[in-house]
Amino acid sequence: MSAGPAAADRFSLTYDGVGLGFVPLGGVTVDADVSDETYEITATLQSRGLLNLFERTNLRAEASGIIHNGVVRWRSYDLDHRYSRKRRVINMVVGEDGAIASTIEPNYRLWGDPATSDEQRRRSRDPLSSVVAMSIDVGQTRRCSGAYPTFDGRFHYLLELAGGEIDDFDDAGYEGDVLKCSLAYIAVAGFEQRDSGRRRIPHGEVWFALMPDTSFAPVVRIATPLSAGGATIRLASFRRARVDVQLTSTP
């Protein structure tokens, strides 16, 4: 007895980060394995250039989960962040009841005012899974719409997509349509009072690649406005592999 074919898309993406339009900030790599039912994604960031003079950063994050009727439900998130001769490791796992169990070393000394509540944690996804959810929603609808509650172990914030314009793109190995969305970052909980000026950063922009035969639209560009530092992460290389698997079962 045999079942129908299953398919998975594997994306290997690299990005360059620049500030104020020309100052190199660092490199980002993303590897995503997305099927109709599951996903795994890994991201790394390494600072370079001018940013190293202020805060040398090396970050690796991983997330995985399931996709049910097009809805992303995350299950685990791991972060290893080295910065300014310090290191913090975060592990978060979603239980069967939806509660989040987390291990943070070293633990945070402050949790913000107000701190993120259990209910806010339950309603959120981890940062990488939020990106996967946005990419799937855009790939399915070709629209910039929706708010994505996100929790990273301490901070709870919303990522909101709006606007929408389809344009041509031909660079770094990808040629095709992109959907240009407005991106808002709204801080909700886990922040200190001194961060009040950053609770709502003016809208930036994020571009998603629109491709046939997949419901996943990977990010090819993210830009923040000058008032938020003027940083841009732009695609440097793009690779996609589509894997078709014929599932069979035997007695």
Short mmCIF file of C-alpha atoms in Angstrom, two decimals:
data_model
loop_
_atom_site.label_atom_id
_atom_site.label_comp_id
_atom_site.label_asym_id
_atom_site.label_seq_id
_atom_site.Cartn_x
_atom_site.Cartn_y
_atom_site.Cartn_z
CA MET A 1 0.00 0.00 0.00
CA SER A 2 1.41 3.40 -0.90
CA ALA A 3 0.56 6.96 0.06
CA GLY A 4 0.86 10.09 -2.08
CA PRO A 5 4.16 11.92 -2.50
CA ALA A 6 5.39 14.29 0.18
CA ALA A 7 7.47 17.37 -0.58
CA ALA A 8 9.89 19.50 1.37
CA ASP A 9 11.66 22.73 0.49
CA ARG A 10 15.16 23.38 1.73
CA PHE A 11 16.50 26.91 1.62
CA SER A 12 20.07 28.04 2.24
CA LEU A 13 20.26 31.82 2.44
CA THR A 14 23.01 34.26 3.37
CA TYR A 15 22.62 37.96 4.04
CA ASP A 16 24.87 40.99 4.50
CA GLY A 17 24.03 43.57 7.15
CA VAL A 18 24.86 47.25 6.61
CA GLY A 19 24.16 50.41 8.61
CA LEU A 20 23.41 53.87 7.25
CA GLY A 21 23.46 52.39 3.77
CA PHE A 22 27.16 51.47 3.56
CA VAL A 23 28.76 50.52 6.92
CA PRO A 24 29.21 46.71 7.16
CA LEU A 25 27.66 45.30 10.33
CA GLY A 26 27.75 41.52 9.94
CA GLY A 27 26.68 38.41 8.12
CA VAL A 28 23.58 36.26 8.61
CA THR A 29 22.96 32.71 7.40
CA VAL A 30 19.60 30.93 7.42
CA ASP A 31 18.94 27.26 6.68
CA ALA A 32 15.26 26.30 6.55
CA ASP A 33 13.71 22.88 5.91
CA VAL A 34 9.95 23.30 5.40
CA SER A 35 7.37 20.68 4.46
CA ASP A 36 3.58 20.76 4.55
CA GLU A 37 3.58 19.47 8.13
CA THR A 38 6.88 20.37 9.82
CA TYR A 39 9.72 22.87 9.77
CA GLU A 40 13.23 23.26 11.11
CA ILE A 41 15.17 26.50 10.84
CA THR A 42 18.66 27.56 11.92
CA ALA A 43 20.08 31.09 11.85
CA THR A 44 23.55 32.41 12.65
CA LEU A 45 24.79 35.97 12.98
CA GLN A 46 28.38 37.14 13.18
CA SER A 47 29.27 40.79 13.55
CA ARG A 48 32.06 42.38 11.57
CA GLY A 49 33.36 45.73 10.48
CA LEU A 50 32.45 48.77 12.53
CA LEU A 51 30.09 46.85 14.82
CA ASN A 52 33.00 44.84 16.22
CA LEU A 53 34.44 48.04 17.66
CA PHE A 54 31.42 48.36 19.93
CA GLU A 55 30.04 44.86 20.58
CA ARG A 56 31.40 41.71 19.00
CA THR A 57 28.47 39.35 18.51
CA ASN A 58 28.19 35.70 17.56
CA LEU A 59 24.72 34.17 17.66
CA ARG A 60 23.20 30.82 16.72
CA ALA A 61 19.48 30.05 17.00
CA GLU A 62 17.42 26.99 16.09
CA ALA A 63 13.67 26.39 16.07
CA SER A 64 11.34 23.59 15.03
CA GLY A 65 7.65 22.85 15.05
CA ILE A 66 4.64 21.60 13.14
CA ILE A 67 2.41 23.15 10.50
CA HIS A 68 -1.29 22.33 10.79
CA ASN A 69 -3.62 23.61 8.09
CA GLY A 70 -1.06 26.27 7.24
CA VAL A 71 -0.71 27.45 10.84
CA VAL A 72 2.76 27.36 12.42
CA ARG A 73 2.90 25.86 15.91
CA TRP A 74 6.36 26.00 17.37
CA ARG A 75 7.72 23.29 19.66
CA SER A 76 11.32 24.19 20.55
CA TYR A 77 13.77 27.10 20.39
CA ASP A 78 17.47 27.22 21.26
CA LEU A 79 19.71 30.28 21.36
CA ASP A 80 23.44 30.55 21.99
CA HIS A 81 24.45 34.23 22.11
CA ARG A 82 28.03 35.41 22.65
CA TYR A 83 28.49 39.15 22.97
CA SER A 84 31.00 41.54 24.58
CA ARG A 85 32.90 38.63 26.19
CA LYS A 86 29.63 37.36 27.67
CA ARG A 87 27.42 34.42 26.80
CA ARG A 88 23.77 33.55 27.32
CA VAL A 89 22.13 30.24 26.39
CA ILE A 90 18.34 29.92 26.15
CA ASN A 91 16.27 26.78 25.63
CA MET A 92 12.47 26.89 25.38
CA VAL A 93 10.10 23.95 24.84
CA VAL A 94 6.31 23.97 24.45
CA GLY A 95 4.52 21.31 26.49
CA GLU A 96 1.38 19.39 25.51
CA ASP A 97 -0.68 21.87 27.56
CA GLY A 98 0.81 24.86 25.72
CA ALA A 99 2.93 25.96 28.68
CA ILE A 100 6.52 27.00 27.96
CA ALA A 101 9.36 25.44 29.95
CA SER A 102 12.57 27.45 29.67
CA THR A 103 16.18 27.20 30.79
CA ILE A 104 18.27 30.39 30.71
CA GLU A 105 21.97 30.49 31.66
CA PRO A 106 22.81 32.91 33.12
CA ASN A 107 19.30 33.87 34.12
CA TYR A 108 18.07 37.43 33.66
CA ARG A 109 18.48 39.71 36.64
CA LEU A 110 15.60 41.95 35.56
CA TRP A 111 12.40 40.83 33.83
CA GLY A 112 10.97 44.21 32.80
CA ASP A 113 8.08 46.33 33.96
CA PRO A 114 5.70 44.75 33.30
CA ALA A 115 7.25 41.32 32.92
CA THR A 116 5.89 38.99 30.25
CA SER A 117 2.95 37.00 31.62
CA ASP A 118 2.32 33.28 31.18
CA GLU A 119 -0.67 34.06 28.98
CA GLN A 120 1.45 36.28 26.72
CA ARG A 121 4.03 33.51 26.43
CA ARG A 122 1.36 30.98 25.45
CA ARG A 123 0.04 33.28 22.70
CA SER A 124 3.49 33.87 21.22
CA ARG A 125 5.97 32.09 18.98
CA ASP A 126 9.74 32.22 19.25
CA PRO A 127 11.48 34.76 16.95
CA LEU A 128 12.48 32.27 14.24
CA SER A 129 9.06 30.62 14.20
CA SER A 130 7.45 34.05 13.79
CA VAL A 131 9.54 34.55 10.65
CA VAL A 132 8.47 31.11 9.38
CA ALA A 133 4.81 31.98 10.09
CA MET A 134 5.09 35.28 8.20
CA SER A 135 6.80 33.57 5.26
CA ILE A 136 4.10 30.88 5.05
CA ASP A 137 1.23 33.35 5.36
CA VAL A 138 2.70 35.57 2.64
CA GLY A 139 3.41 32.57 0.42
CA GLN A 140 -0.18 31.36 0.74
CA THR A 141 -2.03 34.68 0.47
CA ARG A 142 0.42 37.04 -1.28
CA ARG A 143 -0.70 39.69 1.17
CA CYS A 144 1.00 41.74 3.88
CA SER A 145 -1.37 41.30 6.78
CA GLY A 146 -1.37 40.15 10.38
CA ALA A 147 0.27 40.55 13.78
CA TYR A 148 2.74 37.97 15.10
CA PRO A 149 3.15 37.84 18.91
CA THR A 150 6.74 36.87 19.69
CA PHE A 151 8.60 35.86 22.87
CA ASP A 152 12.37 35.34 23.06
CA GLY A 153 12.79 34.22 26.67
CA ARG A 154 12.27 37.64 28.24
CA PHE A 155 10.88 40.16 25.75
CA HIS A 156 7.37 39.97 24.31
CA TYR A 157 6.63 42.02 21.20
CA LEU A 158 4.45 42.16 18.10
CA LEU A 159 5.63 42.06 14.51
CA GLU A 160 2.97 43.54 12.21
CA LEU A 161 2.83 43.33 8.43
CA ALA A 162 0.90 45.86 6.36
CA GLY A 163 0.83 47.54 2.96
CA GLY A 164 1.99 45.38 0.08
CA GLU A 165 3.52 45.86 -3.36
CA ILE A 166 4.72 43.17 -5.77
CA ASP A 167 7.92 43.99 -7.66
CA ASP A 168 10.62 42.25 -9.70
CA PHE A 169 13.85 41.07 -8.05
CA ASP A 170 17.04 39.78 -9.68
CA ASP A 171 20.04 39.53 -7.39
CA ALA A 172 22.17 37.11 -5.33
CA GLY A 173 20.82 34.00 -7.04
CA TYR A 174 17.09 34.73 -6.89
CA GLU A 175 15.13 36.02 -9.85
CA GLY A 176 11.38 36.50 -9.56
CA ASP A 177 8.61 38.37 -7.79
CA VAL A 178 8.93 39.80 -4.30
CA LEU A 179 6.22 41.17 -2.03
CA LYS A 180 7.32 44.37 -0.28
CA CYS A 181 5.64 44.76 3.12
CA SER A 182 5.70 47.40 5.80
CA LEU A 183 7.01 45.95 9.10
CA ALA A 184 6.20 47.35 12.54
CA TYR A 185 7.89 46.30 15.79
CA ILE A 186 5.81 46.95 18.92
CA ALA A 187 7.31 46.19 22.34
CA VAL A 188 4.71 44.86 24.80
CA ALA A 189 6.33 43.39 27.93
CA GLY A 190 9.69 42.48 29.41
CA PHE A 191 11.17 45.93 28.78
CA GLU A 192 12.46 48.48 31.28
CA GLN A 193 11.09 52.00 31.59
CA ARG A 194 14.27 53.37 30.02
CA ASP A 195 13.31 51.46 26.89
CA SER A 196 10.05 53.38 26.52
CA GLY A 197 11.40 55.30 23.52
CA ARG A 198 11.86 51.99 21.68
CA ARG A 199 8.47 50.52 22.44
CA ARG A 200 7.21 51.44 18.99
CA ILE A 201 9.86 51.74 16.31
CA PRO A 202 8.73 53.53 13.12
CA HIS A 203 7.84 51.16 10.30
CA GLY A 204 10.58 49.37 8.46
CA GLU A 205 10.25 47.15 5.42
CA VAL A 206 10.57 43.42 4.67
CA TRP A 207 10.60 41.75 1.24
CA PHE A 208 9.45 38.16 0.66
CA ALA A 209 10.32 36.02 -2.37
CA LEU A 210 7.19 34.69 -4.13
CA MET A 211 7.87 31.39 -5.87
CA PRO A 212 5.73 28.74 -7.59
CA ASP A 213 5.27 25.27 -6.14
CA THR A 214 5.83 26.33 -2.53
CA SER A 215 3.83 28.03 0.20
CA PHE A 216 7.03 29.35 1.83
CA ALA A 217 8.18 32.86 0.87
CA PRO A 218 11.67 33.43 2.29
CA VAL A 219 12.84 36.89 3.30
CA VAL A 220 15.25 38.56 0.87
CA ARG A 221 15.55 41.96 2.55
CA ILE A 222 14.77 43.70 5.85
CA ALA A 223 15.29 47.43 6.46
CA THR A 224 14.76 49.50 9.61
CA PRO A 225 14.18 53.28 9.44
CA LEU A 226 16.93 55.77 10.23
CA SER A 227 15.35 56.63 13.57
CA ALA A 228 15.90 52.98 14.59
CA GLY A 229 19.52 52.89 13.43
CA GLY A 230 19.13 52.62 9.69
CA ALA A 231 20.16 48.96 9.37
CA THR A 232 19.51 46.82 6.30
CA ILE A 233 19.89 43.05 5.93
CA ARG A 234 20.01 42.16 2.25
CA LEU A 235 20.28 38.87 0.39
CA ALA A 236 23.81 37.81 -0.59
CA SER A 237 23.16 34.26 -1.84
CA PHE A 238 20.10 32.09 -2.42
CA ARG A 239 19.75 28.34 -2.88
CA ARG A 240 16.60 26.23 -2.93
CA ALA A 241 16.28 22.46 -3.15
CA ARG A 242 12.91 20.75 -3.52
CA VAL A 243 12.74 17.19 -2.28
CA ASP A 244 9.88 14.88 -3.33
CA VAL A 245 9.47 11.69 -1.32
CA GLN A 246 7.16 8.80 -2.19
CA LEU A 247 5.89 7.37 1.09
CA THR A 248 5.18 3.63 1.16
CA SER A 249 4.07 1.22 3.84
CA THR A 250 4.35 -2.56 3.95
CA PRO A 251 2.66 -5.17 6.13
#
